XYZ file of C-alpha atoms in Angstrom:
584
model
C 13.442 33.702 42.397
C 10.506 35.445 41.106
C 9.021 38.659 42.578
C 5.989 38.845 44.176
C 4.306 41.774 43.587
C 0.551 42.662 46.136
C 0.890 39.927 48.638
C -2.233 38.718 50.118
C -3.059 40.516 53.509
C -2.431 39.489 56.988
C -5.476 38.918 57.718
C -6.047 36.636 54.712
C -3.269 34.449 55.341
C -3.818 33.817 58.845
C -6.766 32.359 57.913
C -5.836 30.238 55.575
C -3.204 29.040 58.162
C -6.113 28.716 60.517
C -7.888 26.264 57.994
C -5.077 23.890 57.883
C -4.889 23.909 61.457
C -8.637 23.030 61.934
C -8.384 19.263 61.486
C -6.250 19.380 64.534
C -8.117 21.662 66.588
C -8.570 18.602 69.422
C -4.824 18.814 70.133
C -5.189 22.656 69.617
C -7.633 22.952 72.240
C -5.350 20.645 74.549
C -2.148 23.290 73.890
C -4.263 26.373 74.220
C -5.576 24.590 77.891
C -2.635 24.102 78.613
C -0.945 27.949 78.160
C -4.069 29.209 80.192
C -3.330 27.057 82.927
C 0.566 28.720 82.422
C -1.227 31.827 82.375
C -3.407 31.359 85.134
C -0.020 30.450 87.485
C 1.932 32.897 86.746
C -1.356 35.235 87.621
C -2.092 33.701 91.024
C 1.711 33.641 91.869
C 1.267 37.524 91.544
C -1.799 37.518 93.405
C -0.724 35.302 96.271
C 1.894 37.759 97.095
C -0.944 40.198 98.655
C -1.892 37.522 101.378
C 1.351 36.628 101.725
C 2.789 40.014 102.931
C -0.575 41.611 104.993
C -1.050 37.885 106.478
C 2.241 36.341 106.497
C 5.045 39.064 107.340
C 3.064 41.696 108.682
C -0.376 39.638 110.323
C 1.698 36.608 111.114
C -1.269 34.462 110.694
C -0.041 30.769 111.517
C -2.864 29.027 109.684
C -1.692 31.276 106.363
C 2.047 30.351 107.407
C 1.018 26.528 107.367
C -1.003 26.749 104.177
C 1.630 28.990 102.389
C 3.900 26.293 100.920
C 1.492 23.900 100.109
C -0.450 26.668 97.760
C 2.869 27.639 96.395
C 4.087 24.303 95.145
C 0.970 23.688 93.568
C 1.190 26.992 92.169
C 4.570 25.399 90.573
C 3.212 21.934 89.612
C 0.059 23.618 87.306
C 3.232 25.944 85.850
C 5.432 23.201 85.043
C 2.132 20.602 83.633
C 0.953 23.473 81.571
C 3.852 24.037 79.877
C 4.658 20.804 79.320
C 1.022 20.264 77.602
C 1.256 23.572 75.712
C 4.817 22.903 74.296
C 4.703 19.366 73.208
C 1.113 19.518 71.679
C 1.375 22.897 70.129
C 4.546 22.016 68.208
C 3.046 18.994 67.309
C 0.222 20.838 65.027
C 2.985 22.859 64.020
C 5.160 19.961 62.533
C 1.542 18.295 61.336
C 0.609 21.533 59.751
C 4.337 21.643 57.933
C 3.897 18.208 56.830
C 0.620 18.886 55.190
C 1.986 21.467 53.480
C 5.104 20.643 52.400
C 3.210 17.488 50.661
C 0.902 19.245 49.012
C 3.829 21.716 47.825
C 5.818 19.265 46.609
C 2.787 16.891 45.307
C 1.647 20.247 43.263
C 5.062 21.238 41.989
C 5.212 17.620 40.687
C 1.956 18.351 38.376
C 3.111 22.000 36.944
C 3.543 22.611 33.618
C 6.437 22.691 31.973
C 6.498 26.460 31.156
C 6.686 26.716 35.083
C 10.142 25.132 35.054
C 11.187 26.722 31.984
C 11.203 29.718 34.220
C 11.938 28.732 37.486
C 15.453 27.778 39.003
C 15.934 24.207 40.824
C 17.449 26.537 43.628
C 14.681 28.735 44.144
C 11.809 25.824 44.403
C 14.173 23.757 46.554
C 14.420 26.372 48.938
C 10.459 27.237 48.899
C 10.310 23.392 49.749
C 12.792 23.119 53.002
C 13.619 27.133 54.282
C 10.332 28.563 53.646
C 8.475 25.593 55.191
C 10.319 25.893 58.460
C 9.728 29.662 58.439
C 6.081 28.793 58.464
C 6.778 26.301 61.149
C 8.289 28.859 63.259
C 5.345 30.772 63.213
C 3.069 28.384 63.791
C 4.403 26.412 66.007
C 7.000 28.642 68.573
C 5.531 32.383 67.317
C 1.987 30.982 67.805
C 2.980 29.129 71.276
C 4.276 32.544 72.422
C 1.543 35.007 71.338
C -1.443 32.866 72.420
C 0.925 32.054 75.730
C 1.878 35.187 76.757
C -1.487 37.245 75.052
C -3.663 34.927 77.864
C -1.128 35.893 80.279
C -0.962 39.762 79.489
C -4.742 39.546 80.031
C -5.056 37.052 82.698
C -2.169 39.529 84.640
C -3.874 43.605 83.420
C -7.159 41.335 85.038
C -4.991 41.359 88.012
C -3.910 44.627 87.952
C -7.193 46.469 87.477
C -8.861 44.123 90.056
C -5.960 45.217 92.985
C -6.219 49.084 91.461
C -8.147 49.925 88.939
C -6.990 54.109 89.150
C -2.931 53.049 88.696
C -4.023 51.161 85.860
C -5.862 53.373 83.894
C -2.368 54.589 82.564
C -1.996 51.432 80.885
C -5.077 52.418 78.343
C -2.764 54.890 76.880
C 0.371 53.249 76.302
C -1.574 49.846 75.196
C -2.404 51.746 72.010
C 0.673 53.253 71.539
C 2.683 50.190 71.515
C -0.568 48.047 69.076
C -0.037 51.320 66.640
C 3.936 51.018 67.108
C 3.603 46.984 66.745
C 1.177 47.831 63.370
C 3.180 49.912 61.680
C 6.513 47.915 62.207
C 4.399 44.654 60.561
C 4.390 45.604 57.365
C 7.883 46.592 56.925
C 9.046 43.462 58.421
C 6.685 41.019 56.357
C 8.171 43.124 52.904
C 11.675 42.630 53.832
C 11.382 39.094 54.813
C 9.807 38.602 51.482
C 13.306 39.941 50.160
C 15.206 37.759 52.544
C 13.286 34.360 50.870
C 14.015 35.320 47.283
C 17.855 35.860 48.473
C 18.130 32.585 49.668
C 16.234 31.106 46.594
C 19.381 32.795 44.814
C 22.433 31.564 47.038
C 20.677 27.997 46.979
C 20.840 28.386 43.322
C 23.738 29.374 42.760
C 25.341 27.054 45.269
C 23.317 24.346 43.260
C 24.646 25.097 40.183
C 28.461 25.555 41.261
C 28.348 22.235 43.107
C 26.593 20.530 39.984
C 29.000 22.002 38.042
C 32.123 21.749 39.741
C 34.118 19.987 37.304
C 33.998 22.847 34.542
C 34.421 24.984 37.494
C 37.753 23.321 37.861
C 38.572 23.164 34.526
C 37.918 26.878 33.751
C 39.680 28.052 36.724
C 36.178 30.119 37.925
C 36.975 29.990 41.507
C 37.053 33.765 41.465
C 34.564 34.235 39.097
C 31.776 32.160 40.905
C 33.254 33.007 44.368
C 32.139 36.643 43.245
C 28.640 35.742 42.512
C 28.042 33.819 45.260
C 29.471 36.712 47.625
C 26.951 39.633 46.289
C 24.093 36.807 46.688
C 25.234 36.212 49.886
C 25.781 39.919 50.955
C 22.396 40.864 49.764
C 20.902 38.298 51.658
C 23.082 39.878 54.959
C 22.025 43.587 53.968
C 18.338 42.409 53.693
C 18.764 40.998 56.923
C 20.401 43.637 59.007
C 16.910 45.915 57.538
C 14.966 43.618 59.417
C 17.320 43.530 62.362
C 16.980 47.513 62.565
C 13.480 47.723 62.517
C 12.950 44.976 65.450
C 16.021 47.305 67.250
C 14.119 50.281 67.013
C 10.494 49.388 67.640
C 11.381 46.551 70.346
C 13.318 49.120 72.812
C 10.658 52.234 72.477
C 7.812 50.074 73.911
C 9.715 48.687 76.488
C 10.537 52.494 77.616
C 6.651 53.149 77.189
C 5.965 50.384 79.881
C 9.119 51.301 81.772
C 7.717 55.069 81.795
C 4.342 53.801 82.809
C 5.795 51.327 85.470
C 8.101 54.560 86.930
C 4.078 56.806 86.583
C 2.635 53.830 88.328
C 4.876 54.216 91.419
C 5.101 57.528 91.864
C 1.738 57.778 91.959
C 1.218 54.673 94.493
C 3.292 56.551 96.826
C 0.848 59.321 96.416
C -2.113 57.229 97.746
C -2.495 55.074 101.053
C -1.941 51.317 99.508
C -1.659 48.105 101.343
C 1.613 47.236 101.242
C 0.240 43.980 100.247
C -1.534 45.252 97.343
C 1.303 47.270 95.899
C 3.649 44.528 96.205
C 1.034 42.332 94.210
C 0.198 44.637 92.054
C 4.231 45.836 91.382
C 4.866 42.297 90.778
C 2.224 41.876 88.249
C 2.920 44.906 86.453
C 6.793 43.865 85.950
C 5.516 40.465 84.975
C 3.749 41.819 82.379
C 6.736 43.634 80.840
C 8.422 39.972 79.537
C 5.339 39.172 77.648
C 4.633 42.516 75.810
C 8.658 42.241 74.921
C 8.295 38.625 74.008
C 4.923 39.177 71.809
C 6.952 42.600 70.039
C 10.399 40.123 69.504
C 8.051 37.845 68.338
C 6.433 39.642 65.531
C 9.510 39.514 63.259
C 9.332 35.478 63.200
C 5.343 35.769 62.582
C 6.092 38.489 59.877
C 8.673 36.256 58.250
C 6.381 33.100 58.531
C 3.713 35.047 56.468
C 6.048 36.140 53.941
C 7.046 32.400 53.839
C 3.423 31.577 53.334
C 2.711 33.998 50.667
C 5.376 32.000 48.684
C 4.081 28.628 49.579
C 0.481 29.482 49.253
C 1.371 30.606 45.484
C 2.756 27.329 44.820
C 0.075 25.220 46.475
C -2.165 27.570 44.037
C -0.035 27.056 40.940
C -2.287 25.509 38.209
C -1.603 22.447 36.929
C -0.831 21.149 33.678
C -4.276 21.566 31.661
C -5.756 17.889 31.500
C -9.003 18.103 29.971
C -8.430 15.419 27.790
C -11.594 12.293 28.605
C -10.482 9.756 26.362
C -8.328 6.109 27.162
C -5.699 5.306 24.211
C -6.824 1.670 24.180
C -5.122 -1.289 21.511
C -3.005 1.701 20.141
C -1.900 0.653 16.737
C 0.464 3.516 16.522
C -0.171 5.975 13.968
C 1.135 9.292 14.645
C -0.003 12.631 12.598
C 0.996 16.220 12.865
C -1.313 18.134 11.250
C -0.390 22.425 10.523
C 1.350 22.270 13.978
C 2.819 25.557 15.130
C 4.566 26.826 18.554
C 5.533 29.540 19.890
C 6.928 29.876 23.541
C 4.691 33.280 24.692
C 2.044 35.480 23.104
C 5.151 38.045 22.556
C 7.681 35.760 21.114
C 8.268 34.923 17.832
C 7.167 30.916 16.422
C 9.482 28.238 16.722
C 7.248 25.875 14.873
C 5.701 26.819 11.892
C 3.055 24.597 9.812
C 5.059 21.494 10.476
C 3.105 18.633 8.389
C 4.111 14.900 8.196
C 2.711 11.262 9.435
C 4.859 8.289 11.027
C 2.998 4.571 10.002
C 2.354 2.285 13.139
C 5.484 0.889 12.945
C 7.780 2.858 11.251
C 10.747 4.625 12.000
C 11.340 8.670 11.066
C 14.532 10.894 11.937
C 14.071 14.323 12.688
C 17.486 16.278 11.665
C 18.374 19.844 11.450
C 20.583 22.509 12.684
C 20.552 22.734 16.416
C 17.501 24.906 17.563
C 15.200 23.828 14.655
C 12.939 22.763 16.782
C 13.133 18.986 16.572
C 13.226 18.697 20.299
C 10.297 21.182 20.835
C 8.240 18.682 18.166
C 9.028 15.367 20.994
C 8.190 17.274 23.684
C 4.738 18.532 22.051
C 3.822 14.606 21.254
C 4.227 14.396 25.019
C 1.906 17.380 25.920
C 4.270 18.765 27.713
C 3.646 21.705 25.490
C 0.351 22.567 24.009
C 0.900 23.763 20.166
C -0.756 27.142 19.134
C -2.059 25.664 15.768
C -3.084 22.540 14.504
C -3.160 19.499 16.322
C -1.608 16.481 16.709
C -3.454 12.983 16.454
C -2.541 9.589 17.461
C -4.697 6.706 15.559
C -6.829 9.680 14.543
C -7.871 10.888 17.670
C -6.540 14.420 19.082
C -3.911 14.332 21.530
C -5.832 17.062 23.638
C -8.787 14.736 23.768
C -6.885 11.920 25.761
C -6.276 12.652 29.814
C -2.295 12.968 30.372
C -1.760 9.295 31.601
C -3.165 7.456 29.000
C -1.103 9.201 26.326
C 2.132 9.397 28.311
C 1.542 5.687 28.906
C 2.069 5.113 25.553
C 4.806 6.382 24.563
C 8.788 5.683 25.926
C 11.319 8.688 25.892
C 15.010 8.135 25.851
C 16.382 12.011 26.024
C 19.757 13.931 25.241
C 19.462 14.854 28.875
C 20.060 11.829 30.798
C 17.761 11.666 34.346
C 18.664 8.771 36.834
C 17.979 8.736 40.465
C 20.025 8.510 43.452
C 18.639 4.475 43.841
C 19.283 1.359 42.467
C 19.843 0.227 38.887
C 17.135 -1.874 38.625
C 15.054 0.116 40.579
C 16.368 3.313 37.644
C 15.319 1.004 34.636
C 11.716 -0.049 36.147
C 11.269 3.666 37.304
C 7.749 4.182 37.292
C 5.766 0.773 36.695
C 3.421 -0.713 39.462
C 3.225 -3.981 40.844
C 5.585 -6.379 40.889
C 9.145 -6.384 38.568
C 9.310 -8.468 35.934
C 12.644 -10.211 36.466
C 12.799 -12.417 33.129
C 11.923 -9.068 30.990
C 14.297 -6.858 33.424
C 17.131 -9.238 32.323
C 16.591 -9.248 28.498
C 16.348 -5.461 28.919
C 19.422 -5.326 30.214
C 20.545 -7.817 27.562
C 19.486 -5.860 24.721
C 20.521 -2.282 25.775
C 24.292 -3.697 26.677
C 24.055 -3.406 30.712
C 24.597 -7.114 31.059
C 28.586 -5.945 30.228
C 28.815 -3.926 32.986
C 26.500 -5.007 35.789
C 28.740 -7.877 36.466
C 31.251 -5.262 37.462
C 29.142 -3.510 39.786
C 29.085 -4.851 43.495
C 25.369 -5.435 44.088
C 24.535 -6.158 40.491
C 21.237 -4.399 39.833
C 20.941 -3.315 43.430
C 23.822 -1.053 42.850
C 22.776 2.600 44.315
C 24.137 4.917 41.285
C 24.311 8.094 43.091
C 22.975 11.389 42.331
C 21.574 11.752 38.609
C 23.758 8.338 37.892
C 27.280 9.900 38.158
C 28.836 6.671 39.545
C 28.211 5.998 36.030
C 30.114 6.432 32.847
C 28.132 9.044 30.546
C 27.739 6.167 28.272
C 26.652 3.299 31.093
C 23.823 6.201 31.786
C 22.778 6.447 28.424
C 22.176 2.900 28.580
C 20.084 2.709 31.089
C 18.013 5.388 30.052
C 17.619 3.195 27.003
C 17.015 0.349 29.073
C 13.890 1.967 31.346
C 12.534 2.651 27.580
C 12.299 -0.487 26.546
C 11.589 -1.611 29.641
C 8.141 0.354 29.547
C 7.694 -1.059 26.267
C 5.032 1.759 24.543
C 4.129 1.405 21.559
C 5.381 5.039 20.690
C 9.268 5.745 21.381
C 10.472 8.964 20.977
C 14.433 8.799 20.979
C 15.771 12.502 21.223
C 19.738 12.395 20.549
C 19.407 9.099 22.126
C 22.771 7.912 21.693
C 24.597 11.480 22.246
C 26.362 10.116 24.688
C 27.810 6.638 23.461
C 31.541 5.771 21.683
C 31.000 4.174 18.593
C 31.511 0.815 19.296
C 28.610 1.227 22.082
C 26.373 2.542 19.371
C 26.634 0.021 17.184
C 25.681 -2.490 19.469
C 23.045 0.154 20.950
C 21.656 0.299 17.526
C 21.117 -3.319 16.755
C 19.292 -3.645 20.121
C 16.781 -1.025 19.113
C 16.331 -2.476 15.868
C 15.634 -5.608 17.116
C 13.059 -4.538 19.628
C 11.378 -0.939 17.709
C 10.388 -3.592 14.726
C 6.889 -3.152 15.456
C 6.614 0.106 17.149
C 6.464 3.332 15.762
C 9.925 5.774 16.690
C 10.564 8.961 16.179
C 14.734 9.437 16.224
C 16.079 13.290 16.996
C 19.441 13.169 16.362
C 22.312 15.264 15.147
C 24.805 12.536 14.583
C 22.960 11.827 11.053
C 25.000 8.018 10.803
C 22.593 6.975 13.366
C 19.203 7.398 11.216
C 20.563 6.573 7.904
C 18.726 3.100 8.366
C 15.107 5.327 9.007
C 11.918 4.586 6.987
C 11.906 8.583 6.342
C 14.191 11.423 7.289
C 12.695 15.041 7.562
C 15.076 17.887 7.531
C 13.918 20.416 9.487
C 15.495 24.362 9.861
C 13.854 27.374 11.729
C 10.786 25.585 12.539
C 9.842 24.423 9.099
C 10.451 20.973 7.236
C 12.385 21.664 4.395
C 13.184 18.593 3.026
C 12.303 14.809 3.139
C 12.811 11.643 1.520
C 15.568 8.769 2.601
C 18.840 8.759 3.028
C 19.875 8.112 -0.272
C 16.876 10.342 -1.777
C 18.121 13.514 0.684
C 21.631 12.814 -0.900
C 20.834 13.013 -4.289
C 18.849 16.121 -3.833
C 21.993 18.195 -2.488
C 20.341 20.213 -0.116
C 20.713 21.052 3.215
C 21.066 17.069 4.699
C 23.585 16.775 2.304
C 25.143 19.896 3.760
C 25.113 18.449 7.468
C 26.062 14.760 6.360
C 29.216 16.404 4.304
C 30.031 18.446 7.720
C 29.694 15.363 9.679
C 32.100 13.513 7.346
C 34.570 15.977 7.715
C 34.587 16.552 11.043
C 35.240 12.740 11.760
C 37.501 12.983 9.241
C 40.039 15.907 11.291
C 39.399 13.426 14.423
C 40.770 10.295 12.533
């Protein structure tokens, strides 16, 4: 989880908070009406206690006796409204003001660019989504209940208190600042190490993540101790970063109570001193001690505010993250299909070293051309550029002559299918897996020669629900090579004129790519392909095969061209041979 280096202030990020509270400020208003009202009873409960021993147990007033009750339950009704109002209205900004952001989180996350994820871990963004959320919601829904709740009533009760005496209170403008100074300086500490505590869980959902993703290799490795190790310092550092935050709140908590205990113990000894009412002490004794829960509650309090603001720095750095540049204006409209890269070159950062250099070749509307090479040549880099999911440093690539920069995202991405090495289903249904993406209505009669064409039709009969089959997370009720087919299968279904097929059938047995292959001859006849792959018998049938090593195209020409030559294709077909050879 990255490290976040000069967080925004407090002050800053209540604000912002404040802003996405404003649209609710109605049932704000309603909440913060009804905590004063809370306020206000737990004030005149104090302040009925005056009356109630100079005119009940000492004057014996019978009207006062009569009235007592009556002013008392009513004293309990406003209570029990109040809170009622503040509670279920405040929380529900809270959850309204969670919802908001979480969906404009996750809605901005969905738009980053890819160099974003290149660094980020699945774990850590998860866990920005779901545990820093709720820390937000805790403070702005039960840490922003209590501090408006029990600020009005701190006021509404020192109102009290200097009204019945304003000499025995004059103590309290002396430990008031001590314990605002006290409550200051503890802030910051507690808003840094929560900040700690978020990136620890980023890591233990990570790494929990990954284990449980991984869990068969786990097995088969015997890692138990190995990942049961990482897990525990993860977990331990999140503990230790804890227990920091646990010692500060034990410290700074305790030595304000003993401030307002020392000024409560000042308070009475000088009340004996003077000639009070009993009446008026016992109010004003009452209010004093009520006060005490409140200044604890508002202290305890500040940890779960301090965390919520740490939370917020993370999610407002998220909702801020900029999206993938789209300042493309054009519409790819009656795309014919021709595809040029013209003196592209990549490189990954300013300080790293090119992985493309001066790569130079066109693919016809319509024509088929393999990509081959070593494993990091860079033939995967080259699909994902034609996608814009990464921008090259030099040159450009065109499609029917115009710039792929100069098109907006959707219009190019619409045109152009993607089967990858990496096969992504959802946890849904088959068909809705192959149709992922499209609007409107499914095209049944197309879904089923789809299915037809990429092979599914052999195994759908043996699924219960047919094509309403759920296939689980990322498709592992599947076989590796059921879920290569329908990755195939949501291709074609999208039917672009542009298919990119990156190690496309990686993950098929022979006898599945053979009839894999004559489906996608069959249906890329008039589209123009582009075919990554590393298992070379699978492109010998390509219009033109480029050979490409450390970023650079080094050779060209067919099949039967590249084997003549003797160069490097020649090399990998020859190592290919002979490692299917050793199987056999």
């Amino acid at each position: 989880m990255p490290k976040f280096d000069e967080p925004p202030s407090n002050k800053a990020l209540y604000w912002r908070l404040i802003r996405h509270i404003l649209p609710y400020k109605g049932v704000f208003l309603v909440a913060l009406s009804g905590m004063i009202l809370v306020a206000a009873a737990d004030t005149g409960f104090a302040w009925i206690l005056q009356p109630l021993m100079d005119e009940g147990f000492v004057g014996r007033d019978p009207d006062f006796i009569r009235i007592i009750p009556i002013i008392l339950l009513l004293i309990a009704f406003a209570r029990a409204f109040g809170d009622f109002i503040d509670t279920y209205c405040l929380n529900w900004v809270s959850r309204k003001v969670i919802q908001d952001l979480r969906q404009v989180m996750f809605e901005n996350l969905m738009y980053a660019p890819t160099e974003f994820y290149d660094r980020e871990t699945t774990g850590s963004l998860v866990s920005r989504l779901t545990f820093d959320v709720e820390q937000v919601a805790n403070a702005s829904g039960g840490a922003l209940r209590i501090v408006f709740k029990d600020l009005v009533k701190v006021i509404f009760l020192l109102g009290l208190m200097f009204y019945l005496s304003w000499q025995l209170s004059l103590i309290f403008m002396v430990i008031v600042p001590a314990a605002i100074l006290i409550f200051a300086r503890t802030s910051e500490s507690i808003r840094r190490i929560s900040m700690h505590i978020q990136e620890s869980v980023g890591d233990i959902s990570h790494i929990a993540k990954q284990v449980f993703q991984s869990h068969r290799v786990v097995k088969l490795f015997d890692a138990y101790s190995h990942e049961k190790g990482i897990f525990f310092n993860a977990n331990n550092h999140n503990r230790q970063q804890i227990m920091k935050r646990v010692m500060i709140v034990a410290l700074s908590v305790p030595t304000i109570v003993l401030l307002m205990g020392i000024g409560i113990a000042i308070v009475i000894w000088l009340a004996l001193q003077f000639e009070i009412k009993p009446g008026v002490f016992t109010s004003y004794l009452v209010a004093m001690t009520m006060v005490v829960a409140p200044v604890k509650n508002l202290l305890k309090i500040n940890e779960i505010i301090q965390a919520g603001l740490a939370a917020a720095t993370s999610i407002f750095r998220m909702i801020d993250l900029e999206g993938e540049p789209d300042n493309g204006t054009r519409i790819l409209d009656s795309v014919v299909g021709n595809v040029s890269f013209n003196s592209v070159s990549f490189r990954y950062s300013s300080d790293s070293a090119e992985v493309i250099r001066g790569v130079e070749f066109d693919i016809p509307a319509g024509a088929t051309i393999a990509l081959v090479g070593p494993s990091g040549a860079g033939k995967s880099t080259l699909a994902s550029m034609l996608l814009r999911l990464y921008t090259p440093t030099e040159g450009k690539i065109t499609i029917d002559g115009i710039p792929i920069n100069e098109l907006t995202i959707k219009s190019l991405r619409d045109n152009v299918s993607l089967v990858s090495q990496d096969i992504l289903l959802f946890d849904d249904t088959l068909r809705n897996n192959i149709t992922y993406g499209r609007t409107g209505p499914i095209d049944q009669e197309r879904l089923n020669e789809v299915c037809d064409a990429s092979y599914i039709t052999d195994f759908i009969k043996d699924l219960k629900n047919g094509q309403d089959t759920l296939l689980g997370e990322s498709g592992l009720r599947l076989s590796g090579g059921q879920r290569q087919r329908v990755a195939i299968a949501r291709a074609l279904y999208k039917d672009s004129r542009i298919l990119l097929m990156d190690e496309a059938t990686s993950s098929l047995d022979s006898n599945s790519e053979l009839y894999i292959h004559k489906a996608i001859e069959r249906l890329i006849s008039d589209r123009t392909t582009l075919v990554i792959a590393h298992r070379l018998s699978t492109v010998q049938n390509a219009d033109r095969i480029l050979v490409i090593n450390r970023g650079q195209i080094i050779e060209q020409g067919t099949h039967d061209e590249l084997i003549q030559a003797g160069g490097l294709y020649t090399e990998l077909v020859n190592s290919q041979f002979l490692k299917h050879s050793d199987v056999q």
